[in-house]
Amino acid sequence: MAAPALPTVVLIHGAFADASGWQAVAAGLRERGYPVLAPANPLRGVAHDAAYVKDVVSTIEGDVVLVGHSYGGCVITNASSDSPNVRALVYIAAFAPDEGETLLESFALGGGTSELGERLVRRPYPGAPEGDADGYIDLAAFHQLFCADVPTDVAAFMAVGQRGFALSCLSTPSGVPGWRTIPSWYLVAADDATIPPEAERFMAKRAGAQTVEVASSHVAMISKPAETIELIVAAAAG
């Protein structure tokens, strides 16, 4: 009898980043035989981005494991609530908001703090709703806030190559969370200076996620790819 097909792993990046951050994780998963997709998260709005990911998932035959980093966790939370082929959710130092909760509120869960809000640079973008703008992390603070445990030269390019993130996403209430009905896994980044680790632990517990914790900055998928891969594989097998 043929072995059942492995699920497709869909990797969703977060704000201030692009899909290249998944390079090591995607390579490791593919070496293990997993089909992988790492689409570009539009970063234009919670509902818009979730609809885009949901459409991507709808084109995939068979089971899907949705993996989200940072803001990507909010996107997979919303995209998965009525996607019938999503069998597991994996959060990598990510937001896992509840229904009606905003990301600004999520930052404060568990009593942690972050300097991110004080380090954002606003830039206009064409077609932005009134009052909205793209947010970028101040170049002078990027390494320390976002990726303190990656080499300086790598962090420098990540900083200048960061993608703008519609700041309205921070105040948009989240929808019905997929983690209410879909088994979830969570990697807490204990040294995260972007999303407070206290908030990550709170969200992981609330979602009933199987949780591991690693000593890493916000970009655990870059600085701790082996641990990230193991968690995704566990979710795929779970």
PDB file of N, CA, C and O in Angstrom, residues 24-69:
ATOM      1  N   ALA A  24      15.853  28.635   4.523  1.00  0.00           N
ATOM      2  CA  ALA A  24      16.428  27.443   5.161  1.00  0.00           C
ATOM      3  C   ALA A  24      15.346  26.455   5.572  1.00  0.00           C
ATOM      4  O   ALA A  24      15.506  25.231   5.439  1.00  0.00           O
ATOM      5  N   VAL A  25      14.229  26.969   6.066  1.00  0.00           N
ATOM      6  CA  VAL A  25      13.130  26.101   6.477  1.00  0.00           C
ATOM      7  C   VAL A  25      12.532  25.382   5.271  1.00  0.00           C
ATOM      8  O   VAL A  25      12.295  24.169   5.309  1.00  0.00           O
ATOM      9  N   ALA A  26      12.308  26.112   4.193  1.00  0.00           N
ATOM     10  CA  ALA A  26      11.747  25.493   2.991  1.00  0.00           C
ATOM     11  C   ALA A  26      12.673  24.412   2.448  1.00  0.00           C
ATOM     12  O   ALA A  26      12.220  23.326   2.056  1.00  0.00           O
ATOM     13  N   ALA A  27      13.973  24.685   2.443  1.00  0.00           N
ATOM     14  CA  ALA A  27      14.930  23.691   1.947  1.00  0.00           C
ATOM     15  C   ALA A  27      14.904  22.432   2.810  1.00  0.00           C
ATOM     16  O   ALA A  27      14.910  21.310   2.292  1.00  0.00           O
ATOM     17  N   GLY A  28      14.868  22.612   4.126  1.00  0.00           N
ATOM     18  CA  GLY A  28      14.837  21.463   5.020  1.00  0.00           C
ATOM     19  C   GLY A  28      13.572  20.639   4.874  1.00  0.00           C
ATOM     20  O   GLY A  28      13.611  19.397   4.929  1.00  0.00           O
ATOM     21  N   LEU A  29      12.449  21.296   4.692  1.00  0.00           N
ATOM     22  CA  LEU A  29      11.184  20.574   4.503  1.00  0.00           C
ATOM     23  C   LEU A  29      11.177  19.818   3.178  1.00  0.00           C
ATOM     24  O   LEU A  29      10.724  18.671   3.101  1.00  0.00           O
ATOM     25  N   ARG A  30      11.687  20.451   2.143  1.00  0.00           N
ATOM     26  CA  ARG A  30      11.714  19.791   0.842  1.00  0.00           C
ATOM     27  C   ARG A  30      12.638  18.577   0.859  1.00  0.00           C
ATOM     28  O   ARG A  30      12.346  17.554   0.227  1.00  0.00           O
ATOM     29  N   GLU A  31      13.727  18.672   1.611  1.00  0.00           N
ATOM     30  CA  GLU A  31      14.615  17.521   1.749  1.00  0.00           C
ATOM     31  C   GLU A  31      13.899  16.334   2.394  1.00  0.00           C
ATOM     32  O   GLU A  31      14.229  15.177   2.143  1.00  0.00           O
ATOM     33  N   ARG A  32      12.917  16.622   3.210  1.00  0.00           N
ATOM     34  CA  ARG A  32      12.135  15.567   3.864  1.00  0.00           C
ATOM     35  C   ARG A  32      10.943  15.127   3.031  1.00  0.00           C
ATOM     36  O   ARG A  32      10.144  14.304   3.477  1.00  0.00           O
ATOM     37  N   GLY A  33      10.801  15.693   1.860  1.00  0.00           N
ATOM     38  CA  GLY A  33       9.755  15.267   0.943  1.00  0.00           C
ATOM     39  C   GLY A  33       8.484  16.077   0.958  1.00  0.00           C
ATOM     40  O   GLY A  33       7.526  15.755   0.247  1.00  0.00           O
ATOM     41  N   TYR A  34       8.448  17.154   1.741  1.00  0.00           N
ATOM     42  CA  TYR A  34       7.231  17.951   1.829  1.00  0.00           C
ATOM     43  C   TYR A  34       7.120  18.927   0.661  1.00  0.00           C
ATOM     44  O   TYR A  34       8.070  19.652   0.366  1.00  0.00           O
ATOM     45  N   PRO A  35       5.963  18.989   0.018  1.00  0.00           N
ATOM     46  CA  PRO A  35       5.730  20.077  -0.927  1.00  0.00           C
ATOM     47  C   PRO A  35       5.649  21.390  -0.140  1.00  0.00           C
ATOM     48  O   PRO A  35       5.069  21.430   0.950  1.00  0.00           O
ATOM     49  N   VAL A  36       6.222  22.443  -0.687  1.00  0.00           N
ATOM     50  CA  VAL A  36       6.286  23.725   0.020  1.00  0.00           C
ATOM     51  C   VAL A  36       5.881  24.860  -0.915  1.00  0.00           C
ATOM     52  O   VAL A  36       6.275  24.882  -2.084  1.00  0.00           O
ATOM     53  N   LEU A  37       5.119  25.810  -0.367  1.00  0.00           N
ATOM     54  CA  LEU A  37       4.856  27.078  -1.037  1.00  0.00           C
ATOM     55  C   LEU A  37       5.148  28.201  -0.042  1.00  0.00           C
ATOM     56  O   LEU A  37       4.830  28.080   1.144  1.00  0.00           O
ATOM     57  N   ALA A  38       5.731  29.278  -0.546  1.00  0.00           N
ATOM     58  CA  ALA A  38       5.999  30.444   0.308  1.00  0.00           C
ATOM     59  C   ALA A  38       5.565  31.690  -0.452  1.00  0.00           C
ATOM     60  O   ALA A  38       6.387  32.456  -0.953  1.00  0.00           O
ATOM     61  N   PRO A  39       4.255  31.924  -0.530  1.00  0.00           N
ATOM     62  CA  PRO A  39       3.761  33.056  -1.319  1.00  0.00           C
ATOM     63  C   PRO A  39       4.066  34.390  -0.655  1.00  0.00           C
ATOM     64  O   PRO A  39       4.342  34.472   0.546  1.00  0.00           O
ATOM     65  N   ALA A  40       3.994  35.453  -1.436  1.00  0.00           N
ATOM     66  CA  ALA A  40       4.188  36.803  -0.914  1.00  0.00           C
ATOM     67  C   ALA A  40       2.928  37.258  -0.197  1.00  0.00           C
ATOM     68  O   ALA A  40       1.845  37.277  -0.786  1.00  0.00           O
ATOM     69  N   ASN A  41       3.058  37.585   1.063  1.00  0.00           N
ATOM     70  CA  ASN A  41       1.966  38.157   1.834  1.00  0.00           C
ATOM     71  C   ASN A  41       1.786  39.605   1.379  1.00  0.00           C
ATOM     72  O   ASN A  41       2.730  40.400   1.444  1.00  0.00           O
ATOM     73  N   PRO A  42       0.589  40.005   0.923  1.00  0.00           N
ATOM     74  CA  PRO A  42       0.439  41.366   0.385  1.00  0.00           C
ATOM     75  C   PRO A  42       0.706  42.481   1.390  1.00  0.00           C
ATOM     76  O   PRO A  42       1.105  43.586   0.998  1.00  0.00           O
ATOM     77  N   LEU A  43       0.419  42.257   2.681  1.00  0.00           N
ATOM     78  CA  LEU A  43       0.639  43.269   3.729  1.00  0.00           C
ATOM     79  C   LEU A  43      -0.216  44.513   3.512  1.00  0.00           C
ATOM     80  O   LEU A  43       0.192  45.620   3.834  1.00  0.00           O
ATOM     81  N   ARG A  44      -1.430  44.316   2.990  1.00  0.00           N
ATOM     82  CA  ARG A  44      -2.316  45.442   2.687  1.00  0.00           C
ATOM     83  C   ARG A  44      -3.503  45.532   3.628  1.00  0.00           C
ATOM     84  O   ARG A  44      -4.220  46.536   3.605  1.00  0.00           O
ATOM     85  N   GLY A  45      -3.773  44.539   4.430  1.00  0.00           N
ATOM     86  CA  GLY A  45      -4.903  44.574   5.350  1.00  0.00           C
ATOM     87  C   GLY A  45      -5.224  43.173   5.811  1.00  0.00           C
ATOM     88  O   GLY A  45      -5.016  42.207   5.058  1.00  0.00           O
ATOM     89  N   VAL A  46      -5.746  43.039   7.034  1.00  0.00           N
ATOM     90  CA  VAL A  46      -5.987  41.709   7.595  1.00  0.00           C
ATOM     91  C   VAL A  46      -6.938  40.906   6.714  1.00  0.00           C
ATOM     92  O   VAL A  46      -6.641  39.767   6.331  1.00  0.00           O
ATOM     93  N   ALA A  47      -8.099  41.470   6.379  1.00  0.00           N
ATOM     94  CA  ALA A  47      -9.072  40.734   5.568  1.00  0.00           C
ATOM     95  C   ALA A  47      -8.534  40.470   4.166  1.00  0.00           C
ATOM     96  O   ALA A  47      -8.688  39.364   3.624  1.00  0.00           O
ATOM     97  N   HIS A  48      -7.879  41.465   3.581  1.00  0.00           N
ATOM     98  CA  HIS A  48      -7.324  41.319   2.229  1.00  0.00           C
ATOM     99  C   HIS A  48      -6.261  40.228   2.196  1.00  0.00           C
ATOM    100  O   HIS A  48      -6.264  39.356   1.315  1.00  0.00           O
ATOM    101  N   ASP A  49      -5.346  40.261   3.145  1.00  0.00           N
ATOM    102  CA  ASP A  49      -4.243  39.296   3.159  1.00  0.00           C
ATOM    103  C   ASP A  49      -4.750  37.885   3.449  1.00  0.00           C
ATOM    104  O   ASP A  49      -4.272  36.908   2.856  1.00  0.00           O
ATOM    105  N   ALA A  50      -5.725  37.774   4.361  1.00  0.00           N
ATOM    106  CA  ALA A  50      -6.290  36.462   4.667  1.00  0.00           C
ATOM    107  C   ALA A  50      -7.022  35.889   3.451  1.00  0.00           C
ATOM    108  O   ALA A  50      -6.923  34.688   3.163  1.00  0.00           O
ATOM    109  N   ALA A  51      -7.744  36.744   2.726  1.00  0.00           N
ATOM    110  CA  ALA A  51      -8.439  36.274   1.527  1.00  0.00           C
ATOM    111  C   ALA A  51      -7.455  35.791   0.476  1.00  0.00           C
ATOM    112  O   ALA A  51      -7.696  34.786  -0.212  1.00  0.00           O
ATOM    113  N   TYR A  52      -6.338  36.500   0.351  1.00  0.00           N
ATOM    114  CA  TYR A  52      -5.313  36.077  -0.616  1.00  0.00           C
ATOM    115  C   TYR A  52      -4.767  34.699  -0.257  1.00  0.00           C
ATOM    116  O   TYR A  52      -4.670  33.805  -1.116  1.00  0.00           O
ATOM    117  N   VAL A  53      -4.415  34.504   1.015  1.00  0.00           N
ATOM    118  CA  VAL A  53      -3.865  33.209   1.436  1.00  0.00           C
ATOM    119  C   VAL A  53      -4.914  32.114   1.296  1.00  0.00           C
ATOM    120  O   VAL A  53      -4.611  30.990   0.866  1.00  0.00           O
ATOM    121  N   LYS A  54      -6.152  32.432   1.624  1.00  0.00           N
ATOM    122  CA  LYS A  54      -7.223  31.444   1.468  1.00  0.00           C
ATOM    123  C   LYS A  54      -7.352  31.021   0.008  1.00  0.00           C
ATOM    124  O   LYS A  54      -7.549  29.826  -0.289  1.00  0.00           O
ATOM    125  N   ASP A  55      -7.227  31.972  -0.908  1.00  0.00           N
ATOM    126  CA  ASP A  55      -7.302  31.643  -2.331  1.00  0.00           C
ATOM    127  C   ASP A  55      -6.122  30.756  -2.750  1.00  0.00           C
ATOM    128  O   ASP A  55      -6.288  29.823  -3.546  1.00  0.00           O
ATOM    129  N   VAL A  56      -4.930  31.051  -2.225  1.00  0.00           N
ATOM    130  CA  VAL A  56      -3.774  30.201  -2.522  1.00  0.00           C
ATOM    131  C   VAL A  56      -4.034  28.775  -2.037  1.00  0.00           C
ATOM    132  O   VAL A  56      -3.827  27.796  -2.769  1.00  0.00           O
ATOM    133  N   VAL A  57      -4.516  28.649  -0.812  1.00  0.00           N
ATOM    134  CA  VAL A  57      -4.780  27.326  -0.236  1.00  0.00           C
ATOM    135  C   VAL A  57      -5.828  26.575  -1.048  1.00  0.00           C
ATOM    136  O   VAL A  57      -5.732  25.347  -1.215  1.00  0.00           O
ATOM    137  N   SER A  58      -6.803  27.298  -1.581  1.00  0.00           N
ATOM    138  CA  SER A  58      -7.880  26.636  -2.336  1.00  0.00           C
ATOM    139  C   SER A  58      -7.392  25.992  -3.624  1.00  0.00           C
ATOM    140  O   SER A  58      -8.082  25.139  -4.189  1.00  0.00           O
ATOM    141  N   THR A  59      -6.207  26.378  -4.088  1.00  0.00           N
ATOM    142  CA  THR A  59      -5.671  25.803  -5.325  1.00  0.00           C
ATOM    143  C   THR A  59      -4.850  24.537  -5.074  1.00  0.00           C
ATOM    144  O   THR A  59      -4.385  23.911  -6.029  1.00  0.00           O
ATOM    145  N   ILE A  60      -4.664  24.185  -3.803  1.00  0.00           N
ATOM    146  CA  ILE A  60      -3.798  23.057  -3.447  1.00  0.00           C
ATOM    147  C   ILE A  60      -4.644  21.803  -3.238  1.00  0.00           C
ATOM    148  O   ILE A  60      -5.613  21.815  -2.477  1.00  0.00           O
ATOM    149  N   GLU A  61      -4.265  20.731  -3.898  1.00  0.00           N
ATOM    150  CA  GLU A  61      -4.942  19.454  -3.687  1.00  0.00           C
ATOM    151  C   GLU A  61      -4.385  18.783  -2.446  1.00  0.00           C
ATOM    152  O   GLU A  61      -3.179  18.754  -2.228  1.00  0.00           O
ATOM    153  N   GLY A  62      -5.254  18.247  -1.628  1.00  0.00           N
ATOM    154  CA  GLY A  62      -4.819  17.532  -0.434  1.00  0.00           C
ATOM    155  C   GLY A  62      -4.678  18.449   0.766  1.00  0.00           C
ATOM    156  O   GLY A  62      -5.027  19.633   0.736  1.00  0.00           O
ATOM    157  N   ASP A  63      -4.123  17.866   1.835  1.00  0.00           N
ATOM    158  CA  ASP A  63      -4.023  18.575   3.104  1.00  0.00           C
ATOM    159  C   ASP A  63      -2.957  19.670   3.071  1.00  0.00           C
ATOM    160  O   ASP A  63      -1.962  19.584   2.342  1.00  0.00           O
ATOM    161  N   VAL A  64      -3.167  20.672   3.921  1.00  0.00           N
ATOM    162  CA  VAL A  64      -2.265  21.814   4.018  1.00  0.00           C
ATOM    163  C   VAL A  64      -1.929  22.076   5.483  1.00  0.00           C
ATOM    164  O   VAL A  64      -2.801  21.988   6.356  1.00  0.00           O
ATOM    165  N   VAL A  65      -0.658  22.378   5.733  1.00  0.00           N
ATOM    166  CA  VAL A  65      -0.229  22.906   7.019  1.00  0.00           C
ATOM    167  C   VAL A  65       0.117  24.367   6.795  1.00  0.00           C
ATOM    168  O   VAL A  65       0.999  24.687   5.995  1.00  0.00           O
ATOM    169  N   LEU A  66      -0.588  25.256   7.469  1.00  0.00           N
ATOM    170  CA  LEU A  66      -0.348  26.689   7.336  1.00  0.00           C
ATOM    171  C   LEU A  66       0.599  27.146   8.432  1.00  0.00           C
ATOM    172  O   LEU A  66       0.355  26.902   9.617  1.00  0.00           O
ATOM    173  N   VAL A  67       1.667  27.824   8.029  1.00  0.00           N
ATOM    174  CA  VAL A  67       2.686  28.296   8.972  1.00  0.00           C
ATOM    175  C   VAL A  67       2.783  29.812   8.846  1.00  0.00           C
ATOM    176  O   VAL A  67       2.937  30.340   7.743  1.00  0.00           O
ATOM    177  N   GLY A  68       2.711  30.505   9.970  1.00  0.00           N
ATOM    178  CA  GLY A  68       2.796  31.959   9.935  1.00  0.00           C
ATOM    179  C   GLY A  68       3.843  32.495  10.875  1.00  0.00           C
ATOM    180  O   GLY A  68       3.948  32.035  12.015  1.00  0.00           O
ATOM    181  N   HIS A  69       4.621  33.458  10.405  1.00  0.00           N
ATOM    182  CA  HIS A  69       5.587  34.164  11.253  1.00  0.00           C
ATOM    183  C   HIS A  69       5.073  35.566  11.509  1.00  0.00           C
ATOM    184  O   HIS A  69       4.598  36.257  10.607  1.00  0.00           O
TER     185      HIS A  69
END
